[in-house]
Amino acid sequence: MTSTRRERVRAATIDEIKEIARQHIAEKGAAALSLRAIAREMGMTSPALYRYFASRDDLVTALIVDAYNSLADDLEAARDACEVDDHAGRLAAIAYAYRDWALASPQEYALIFGVPIPEYEAPPEITGPIAARSMMVFLGVLDAAQSSGRGDFSDAQAAMTPTLQAQLQPWIDKFQYHDKPELVYLALSNWGLIHGLVSLEIFGHFDPDTSRENSGVLYRTEIAMLAKRLKLV
Amino acid sequence: MTSTRRERVRAATIDEIKEIARQHIAEKGAAALSLRAIAREMGMTSPALYRYFASRDDLVTALIVDAYNSLADDLEAARDACEVDDHAGRLAAIAYAYRDWALASPQEYALIFGVPIPEYEAPPEITGPIAARSMMVFLGVLDAAQSSGRGDFSDAQAAMTPTLQAQLQPWIDKFQYHDKPELVYLALSNWGLIHGLVSLEIFGHFDPDTSRENSGVLYRTEIAMLAKRLKLV
DNA sequence: TGTACATCAGTGAACGCGCGTTCACTGATGTAC
DNA sequence: TGTACATCAGTGAACGCGCGTTCACTGATGTAC
């Protein structure tokens, strides 16, 4: 590493800024993120932060990128902890990892998948490719199952009407899945289910009255159902 | 109606406040909702609003209640537009109505189902019973199908382990579904799927690159799959 | 029907707060000869 | 090794802004006799 001392100190400061920003987001949500508050907690004055980020939006963008990557890292790690040919196990592992990540940092989850922050638009040329990483993990597991001759994808294939194909075309193009578009469809619909269950849970809609401890049995049941439908088990 | 003129004018003013608040939420999101901005647009001064709402949070609570009720109204209307014994049709109708409502007012959808607003906590004794209305619509359709002997609920019944039952107990108690808990499970998991697909769509995650027009074919396909799995068709 | 009074809607000024960002600057850290 | 200079991190004051909420008040609308 050809990093000077100054560069290392600088990198550490950037990390500290982002770390404190993450804490604030976890406590109050991304909309309330304030440069002045971060500086205060770091024992600095707020103009000093402009040495590290050109604006508040730049900081938010960096945090979004980190969040996407952190999620994708977790998904990949969970996948790789399962045997390569245990397709059902891998599917379950990444689904659980997805939920675990969201439960551990609900506000960061909201940052990337929730309401866009008012007055802030994430630059798509940055978030686009990074968001694709997580998608690729889901797609990859389905692909591996199909390639190895496991699973039953006939329902999905039957559902692939031309209009559906047309809607999914951007994804199909993006991932180069022209010869197996049904996997794109499956990955998106499964993601929809997973995202919905996780969102409802972390935002408290699965607790009708009090904030009862939710152990995720419903979630695990649904993931099992999902594997069963694809006849992966 | 025993309402005086003054009461009617007052009610109209309250409606106007809420209407403008809804517009502002639609434009900038709920977190940016400001009493001063509302007053400005109404040609009033901001202290005047305190004649109608005791605080900003009170206004937000009223808007949340309205949003829940508006959604439930739409769901019920969509359901009632289908024949009573057309269970698959009713299920599809309420699912489409759910998506339509969210597409028409994504920020209001976010208001009730998205990240909680920082520093604001909706009083559960108010939102609880109202949120249940929409849930009841879903549950009711499943119940009607089962009662009439249509559909196949064996998968759901098989999935009802004691631990799952334990997790769902608050809902089962709330809706008095002790003798058919599998319907509660189905309603929640279906809601999860619907909510997930709708959330991803309205927050732009189903458009990988540009903001391509999304016609909802994927959504309709999934709803059809759902009815097929329950053998309602 | 007319007057006296109570109720209510809305005003204008103010309190105290926090925010993002710019700017001229100080002082420390690193670099070139 | 020592000096002269350039680079960089951080400061403190300021600009201009918006916010929720309180308070004493004016003036209009409604009510009781």
XYZ file of C-alpha atoms (C1' of nucleotides) in Angstrom:
532
model
C 0.000 0.000 0.000
C 1.429 3.299 -1.076
C -0.637 5.387 1.320
C 1.015 8.145 3.211
C 0.287 8.834 6.808
C -1.887 11.777 5.846
C -3.946 9.624 3.503
C -4.527 7.075 6.226
C -5.621 9.672 8.734
C -7.916 11.120 6.139
C -9.457 7.746 5.365
C -9.986 7.134 9.070
C -11.757 10.468 9.431
C -14.035 9.654 6.510
C -14.854 6.344 8.157
C -15.610 8.075 11.430
C -17.917 10.563 9.727
C -19.822 7.772 8.021
C -19.967 5.702 11.172
C -21.485 8.535 13.192
C -23.823 9.339 10.330
C -25.000 5.713 10.400
C -25.653 5.960 14.120
C -27.686 9.111 13.643
C -29.642 7.521 10.820
C -30.329 4.511 13.007
C -31.683 6.782 15.720
C -33.637 9.410 13.838
C -33.867 8.298 10.247
C -32.107 9.519 7.162
C -34.328 12.549 6.646
C -33.044 14.054 9.894
C -29.373 13.538 9.090
C -27.474 16.748 9.784
C -23.878 17.696 9.073
C -23.823 20.025 12.043
C -24.929 17.248 14.385
C -22.254 14.922 13.054
C -19.580 17.578 13.470
C -20.770 18.306 16.978
C -20.457 14.688 17.979
C -16.991 14.466 16.452
C -15.831 17.526 18.332
C -15.371 19.473 15.124
C -16.989 22.453 13.534
C -19.305 21.752 10.661
C -17.349 23.510 7.897
C -14.536 21.020 8.477
C -16.741 18.260 7.057
C -16.598 19.960 3.689
C -12.975 18.807 3.458
C -14.393 15.283 3.195
C -17.748 15.574 1.493
C -18.731 18.292 -0.917
C -22.261 18.462 0.464
C -24.792 16.679 2.612
C -26.113 14.871 -0.450
C -22.653 13.551 -1.240
C -22.454 12.040 2.208
C -25.888 10.455 1.808
C -24.860 8.980 -1.521
C -21.767 7.463 0.056
C -23.893 5.953 2.812
C -26.332 4.489 0.295
C -23.483 2.914 -1.636
C -22.064 1.462 1.578
C -25.463 0.106 2.589
C -26.031 -1.614 -0.741
C -22.576 -3.150 -0.581
C -22.945 -4.201 3.019
C -26.194 -5.989 2.212
C -24.708 -7.683 -0.832
C -21.654 -8.732 1.179
C -23.884 -10.386 3.756
C -25.946 -12.149 1.112
C -22.864 -13.495 -0.620
C -21.309 -14.625 2.633
C -24.510 -16.436 3.629
C -24.700 -18.101 0.233
C -21.087 -19.225 0.367
C -21.575 -20.729 3.808
C -23.781 -23.360 2.137
C -22.676 -26.180 -0.097
C -22.633 -25.258 -3.768
C -25.172 -27.887 -4.710
C -27.538 -27.265 -1.787
C -29.772 -24.930 -3.728
C -32.632 -24.879 -1.243
C -30.179 -24.257 1.562
C -28.578 -21.398 -0.304
C -31.918 -19.822 -1.116
C -32.943 -19.998 2.535
C -29.572 -18.709 3.679
C -29.695 -15.585 1.560
C -33.327 -14.973 2.473
C -32.485 -15.176 6.173
C -29.425 -12.993 5.682
C -31.587 -10.406 3.951
C -33.959 -10.281 6.899
C -31.151 -10.270 9.445
C -29.490 -7.339 7.743
C -32.746 -5.381 7.703
C -33.497 -6.160 11.343
C -30.018 -5.109 12.400
C -30.254 -1.746 10.650
C -33.855 -0.935 9.749
C -33.174 2.701 9.035
C -30.385 1.826 6.625
C -32.754 -0.621 5.017
C -35.248 2.194 4.690
C -32.500 4.375 3.277
C -32.086 2.159 0.246
C -35.509 0.579 -0.138
C -37.893 3.003 1.539
C -39.260 6.364 0.573
C -36.739 8.455 -1.277
C -35.423 11.242 0.955
C -37.195 14.503 0.114
C -35.144 16.832 -2.051
C -32.567 14.134 -2.599
C -32.162 11.994 -5.688
C -29.574 9.248 -5.650
C -27.496 9.363 -8.817
C -28.632 6.249 -10.712
C -25.308 5.772 -12.444
C -23.895 5.056 -8.997
C -26.671 3.130 -7.268
C -27.732 1.152 -10.326
C -24.792 -1.211 -10.666
C -24.446 -1.572 -6.898
C -28.094 -2.458 -6.364
C -27.658 -5.133 -9.012
C -25.204 -7.034 -6.827
C -27.875 -8.286 -4.429
C -30.177 -9.149 -7.262
C -27.413 -11.173 -8.823
C -27.106 -13.305 -5.714
C -30.758 -14.345 -5.925
C -30.571 -14.877 -9.650
C -27.378 -16.884 -9.339
C -28.857 -19.406 -6.940
C -31.885 -19.995 -9.143
C -29.624 -20.280 -12.155
C -27.372 -22.817 -10.487
C -30.371 -24.937 -9.526
C -31.764 -24.888 -13.018
C -28.410 -25.577 -14.653
C -27.843 -28.597 -12.456
C -31.229 -29.968 -13.442
C -32.744 -29.494 -9.996
C -36.016 -27.746 -9.321
C -39.169 -27.297 -11.317
C -39.471 -24.029 -13.179
C -42.383 -24.996 -15.370
C -44.878 -22.698 -13.627
C -42.620 -19.744 -14.162
C -41.966 -20.696 -17.753
C -45.683 -21.009 -18.393
C -46.253 -17.568 -16.907
C -43.731 -15.921 -19.230
C -46.162 -14.265 -21.587
C -44.863 -11.757 -24.124
C -46.237 -8.842 -22.110
C -44.490 -10.051 -18.978
C -41.323 -10.529 -20.952
C -41.683 -6.987 -22.247
C -41.972 -5.594 -18.754
C -38.933 -7.490 -17.558
C -36.864 -6.674 -20.626
C -34.599 -4.109 -18.914
C -33.654 -6.672 -16.307
C -33.242 -9.442 -18.833
C -30.951 -7.233 -20.878
C -29.041 -6.045 -17.876
C -28.250 -9.520 -16.611
C -27.985 -11.152 -20.022
C -30.684 -13.706 -19.253
C -32.284 -13.787 -22.667
C -32.401 -17.566 -22.778
C -33.904 -17.991 -19.309
C -36.150 -14.974 -18.634
C -38.293 -17.017 -16.269
C -35.469 -16.864 -13.732
C -35.560 -13.082 -13.832
C -39.275 -13.238 -13.224
C -38.805 -15.641 -10.324
C -36.025 -13.608 -8.779
C -38.114 -10.441 -8.885
C -41.273 -12.024 -7.514
C -39.354 -13.787 -4.772
C -37.633 -10.550 -3.943
C -41.068 -8.948 -3.760
C -42.246 -11.486 -1.211
C -39.080 -11.232 0.849
C -39.047 -7.466 0.747
C -42.709 -7.275 1.704
C -42.443 -9.582 4.683
C -39.308 -7.870 5.916
C -40.683 -4.363 5.455
C -43.911 -5.094 7.254
C -42.000 -6.671 10.101
C -39.365 -4.003 10.655
C -41.847 -1.163 10.391
C -44.090 -2.746 12.976
C -47.055 -3.816 10.886
C -46.826 -7.439 11.933
C -47.444 -6.506 15.537
C -51.095 -5.617 15.727
C -51.198 -4.310 19.262
C -48.085 -3.975 21.300
C -44.531 -4.357 20.085
C -44.466 -8.090 20.659
C -41.252 -9.903 19.967
C -41.477 -11.278 16.484
C -39.432 -14.365 16.022
C -39.756 -14.691 12.269
C -41.547 -18.009 12.144
C -43.889 -16.658 9.501
C -40.876 -15.627 7.469
C -39.196 -19.008 7.692
C -42.463 -20.711 6.806
C -42.825 -18.605 3.684
C -39.242 -19.259 2.600
C -39.824 -22.968 3.010
C -43.006 -22.661 0.939
C -41.042 -20.906 -1.722
C -38.460 -23.669 -2.000
C -41.222 -26.236 -1.974
C -43.014 -24.542 -4.857
C -39.838 -24.662 -6.914
C -39.381 -28.263 -5.832
C -35.875 -27.540 -4.649
C -36.353 -29.903 -1.719
C -77.895 17.399 10.620
C -77.787 19.752 13.557
C -74.675 21.595 12.428
C -74.595 25.333 12.645
C -73.133 27.484 9.976
C -70.030 28.042 12.053
C -69.517 24.313 12.455
C -69.811 23.796 8.737
C -67.293 26.482 7.943
C -64.984 25.019 10.524
C -65.286 21.544 9.038
C -64.559 22.930 5.585
C -61.431 24.646 6.869
C -60.231 21.424 8.457
C -60.776 19.673 5.146
C -58.838 22.348 3.318
C -55.934 22.087 5.728
C -55.809 18.351 5.300
C -56.132 18.583 1.550
C -53.220 20.972 1.234
C -51.228 18.884 3.670
C -51.838 15.871 1.432
C -50.599 17.802 -1.587
C -47.453 18.806 0.250
C -46.869 15.245 1.376
C -47.317 14.054 -2.184
C -44.687 16.520 -3.342
C -42.059 16.421 -0.657
C -42.888 13.549 1.632
C -44.339 13.483 5.095
C -41.090 14.290 6.870
C -41.041 17.725 5.248
C -44.618 18.598 6.174
C -44.727 22.076 7.685
C -47.545 23.972 9.344
C -46.095 27.265 8.197
C -46.035 26.128 4.574
C -49.649 24.993 4.788
C -50.724 28.279 6.330
C -48.811 30.201 3.676
C -50.611 28.381 0.893
C -53.958 28.958 2.561
C -53.301 32.663 2.886
C -53.328 32.452 6.656
C -50.764 32.881 9.370
C -49.481 29.757 10.992
C -50.793 30.329 14.521
C -54.305 30.205 13.080
C -53.837 26.507 12.385
C -53.687 25.883 16.093
C -57.402 26.607 16.187
C -57.830 23.355 14.243
C -54.995 21.076 15.290
C -53.257 21.196 18.621
C -49.898 20.469 17.040
C -48.167 19.266 13.915
C -48.257 15.718 15.216
C -52.020 15.917 15.660
C -52.369 16.877 12.017
C -50.147 13.998 10.948
C -52.208 11.592 13.016
C -55.388 12.813 11.346
C -53.798 12.330 7.931
C -52.705 8.813 8.808
C -56.208 7.937 9.937
C -57.629 9.357 6.713
C -55.123 7.431 4.617
C -55.912 4.127 6.304
C -59.610 4.715 5.846
C -59.237 5.807 2.245
C -57.307 2.649 1.434
C -59.845 0.457 3.207
C -62.702 2.241 1.419
C -61.109 1.496 -1.930
C -60.502 -2.131 -1.055
C -64.080 -2.617 0.079
C -65.456 -0.904 -2.972
C -63.335 -3.051 -5.273
C -64.437 -6.172 -3.456
C -68.098 -5.243 -3.648
C -67.839 -4.596 -7.368
C -67.361 -8.354 -7.801
C -69.946 -11.058 -7.372
C -70.105 -12.432 -3.844
C -69.234 -15.953 -4.941
C -66.446 -14.972 -7.320
C -63.705 -15.441 -4.766
C -60.797 -15.343 -7.211
C -62.250 -12.224 -8.775
C -62.623 -10.539 -5.416
C -59.095 -11.435 -4.381
C -57.728 -10.005 -7.619
C -59.933 -6.934 -7.333
C -58.711 -5.980 -3.891
C -55.111 -6.708 -4.846
C -55.392 -4.407 -7.856
C -57.150 -1.763 -5.794
C -54.350 -1.929 -3.258
C -51.756 -1.271 -5.956
C -53.837 1.432 -7.604
C -54.214 3.272 -4.351
C -50.480 3.130 -3.715
C -49.625 4.261 -7.233
C -52.036 7.161 -6.985
C -50.558 8.429 -3.729
C -47.179 6.858 -3.089
C -46.242 9.297 -0.370
C -49.428 8.615 1.528
C -48.723 4.943 1.124
C -45.289 5.591 2.583
C -46.918 7.572 5.363
C -48.737 4.534 6.676
C -46.494 1.668 5.602
C -43.059 3.202 5.203
C -40.464 4.377 7.660
C -41.987 5.947 10.706
C -41.547 9.723 10.630
C -38.624 10.731 12.850
C -39.691 12.078 16.217
C -43.262 11.055 15.564
C -45.028 8.047 16.954
C -48.555 7.320 15.805
C -50.791 6.584 18.779
C -51.477 2.841 18.424
C -54.876 3.052 20.077
C -55.952 5.115 17.079
C -54.118 3.490 14.176
C -54.531 -0.066 15.420
C -58.255 -0.560 14.837
C -58.178 1.431 11.601
C -55.296 -0.535 10.127
C -57.293 -3.664 10.857
C -60.005 -2.646 8.393
C -57.868 -3.401 5.336
C -56.657 -6.627 6.832
C -60.250 -7.635 7.393
C -61.026 -7.258 3.709
C -58.326 -9.748 2.766
C -59.289 -12.111 5.538
C -62.953 -11.885 4.649
C -62.456 -12.968 1.065
C -60.395 -15.980 2.087
C -62.958 -16.833 4.718
C -65.841 -16.637 2.279
C -64.041 -18.928 -0.142
C -63.321 -21.486 2.535
C -66.796 -21.340 3.985
C -68.345 -21.957 0.611
C -66.164 -25.012 0.140
C -64.108 -23.469 -2.643
C -60.325 -23.372 -2.722
C -57.653 -25.617 -1.305
C -56.184 -24.501 1.990
C -54.390 -27.737 2.823
C -50.908 -26.305 2.294
C -51.621 -23.503 4.721
C -53.165 -25.869 7.216
C -50.134 -28.140 7.016
C -47.862 -25.180 7.616
C -49.657 -24.189 10.829
C -47.123 -25.463 13.311
C -47.507 -24.531 16.977
C -44.659 -22.016 16.740
C -46.276 -20.317 13.771
C -49.570 -20.294 15.600
C -47.828 -18.722 18.568
C -46.419 -15.941 16.433
C -49.772 -15.228 14.867
C -51.667 -15.405 18.143
C -52.222 -11.629 18.498
C -53.839 -11.525 15.077
C -55.841 -14.685 15.673
C -57.147 -13.234 18.924
C -57.817 -9.857 17.403
C -59.922 -11.211 14.560
C -61.396 -14.120 16.496
C -60.078 -16.687 14.028
C -59.227 -19.392 16.552
C -60.870 -22.132 14.511
C -59.220 -21.195 11.228
C -55.801 -19.731 12.002
C -54.478 -20.800 8.617
C -56.519 -18.006 7.054
C -54.731 -15.465 9.217
C -51.456 -16.941 8.078
C -52.529 -16.786 4.441
C -53.816 -13.247 4.718
C -50.541 -12.050 6.246
C -48.303 -13.837 3.784
C -50.373 -12.655 0.834
C -50.280 -9.159 2.221
C -46.514 -9.516 2.439
C -46.258 -10.402 -1.223
C -48.609 -7.631 -2.294
C -46.937 -5.054 -0.126
C -43.493 -6.066 -1.335
C -44.339 -5.890 -5.019
C -46.115 -2.585 -4.618
C -43.377 -1.026 -2.495
C -40.612 -2.015 -4.858
C -42.578 -0.661 -7.770
C -43.595 2.705 -6.349
C -40.160 3.406 -4.922
C -38.527 2.728 -8.243
C -36.734 -0.547 -7.595
C -38.414 -2.372 -10.419
C -36.908 0.002 -12.940
C -33.266 -0.934 -13.121
C -32.021 1.904 -15.239
C -34.291 4.674 -16.286
C -37.759 5.376 -14.965
C -39.449 3.110 -17.472
C -43.193 2.940 -17.494
C -44.166 -0.057 -15.452
C -47.446 -1.534 -16.453
C -47.867 -4.001 -13.647
C -47.840 -7.209 -15.676
C -45.570 -8.805 -13.115
C -48.038 -7.835 -10.425
C -51.016 -9.301 -12.233
C -49.065 -12.462 -12.940
C -48.259 -12.883 -9.283
C -51.845 -12.314 -8.218
C -52.968 -14.933 -10.703
C -50.361 -17.325 -9.318
C -51.669 -16.671 -5.872
C -55.234 -17.563 -6.799
C -53.972 -20.603 -8.645
C -52.062 -21.850 -5.613
C -55.211 -21.624 -3.528
C -57.094 -23.332 -6.337
C -59.660 -20.554 -6.385
C -59.862 -20.799 -10.181
C -86.221 43.792 16.675
C -82.412 45.677 19.282
C -78.894 45.653 22.464
C -75.138 43.443 25.558
C -72.274 39.917 25.866
C -69.728 35.647 24.859
C -67.454 32.915 21.640
C -64.435 32.102 18.142
C -61.100 32.882 13.945
C -57.347 34.937 12.774
C -53.202 38.391 13.295
C -48.522 40.014 14.157
C -44.695 39.915 16.843
C -41.662 37.279 19.173
C -38.846 33.196 21.342
C -35.541 29.943 20.592
C -34.049 26.707 17.768
C -31.455 24.192 13.958
C -29.973 23.888 9.392
C -26.439 23.914 4.877
C -23.002 26.439 3.135
C -19.337 30.199 2.222
C -15.291 32.699 3.418
C -11.090 34.510 5.152
C -8.100 32.812 8.439
C -4.588 30.033 11.495
C -1.583 26.467 12.427
C 0.085 22.068 11.722
C 1.942 18.509 8.551
C 4.532 17.229 4.716
C 8.021 18.207 0.729
C 11.927 20.046 -2.050
C 16.328 21.801 -2.210
C 20.269 18.215 8.648
C 18.122 22.662 8.053
C 15.488 25.942 5.884
C 11.648 27.757 2.623
C 7.623 26.740 0.804
C 3.285 24.330 -0.363
C -0.422 21.677 1.109
C -3.992 20.511 3.934
C -7.251 20.232 8.265
C -9.780 22.741 10.903
C -11.767 27.334 13.000
C -15.018 31.061 13.864
C -18.011 34.246 12.160
C -21.517 35.064 9.232
C -25.491 34.700 5.588
C -30.022 33.525 4.912
C -33.208 30.405 5.697
C -37.220 27.750 7.820
C -39.316 25.701 11.613
C -43.061 24.837 15.848
C -45.170 27.193 19.196
C -46.815 30.990 22.577
C -49.046 35.246 23.586
C -51.662 39.368 23.778
C -54.564 41.354 20.594
C -58.515 42.663 17.092
C -62.638 42.025 14.836
C -66.216 39.303 13.230
C -69.915 35.911 14.173
C -73.315 34.061 16.970
C -76.513 34.061 21.313
C -79.554 35.538 25.203
C -82.653 38.622 26.921
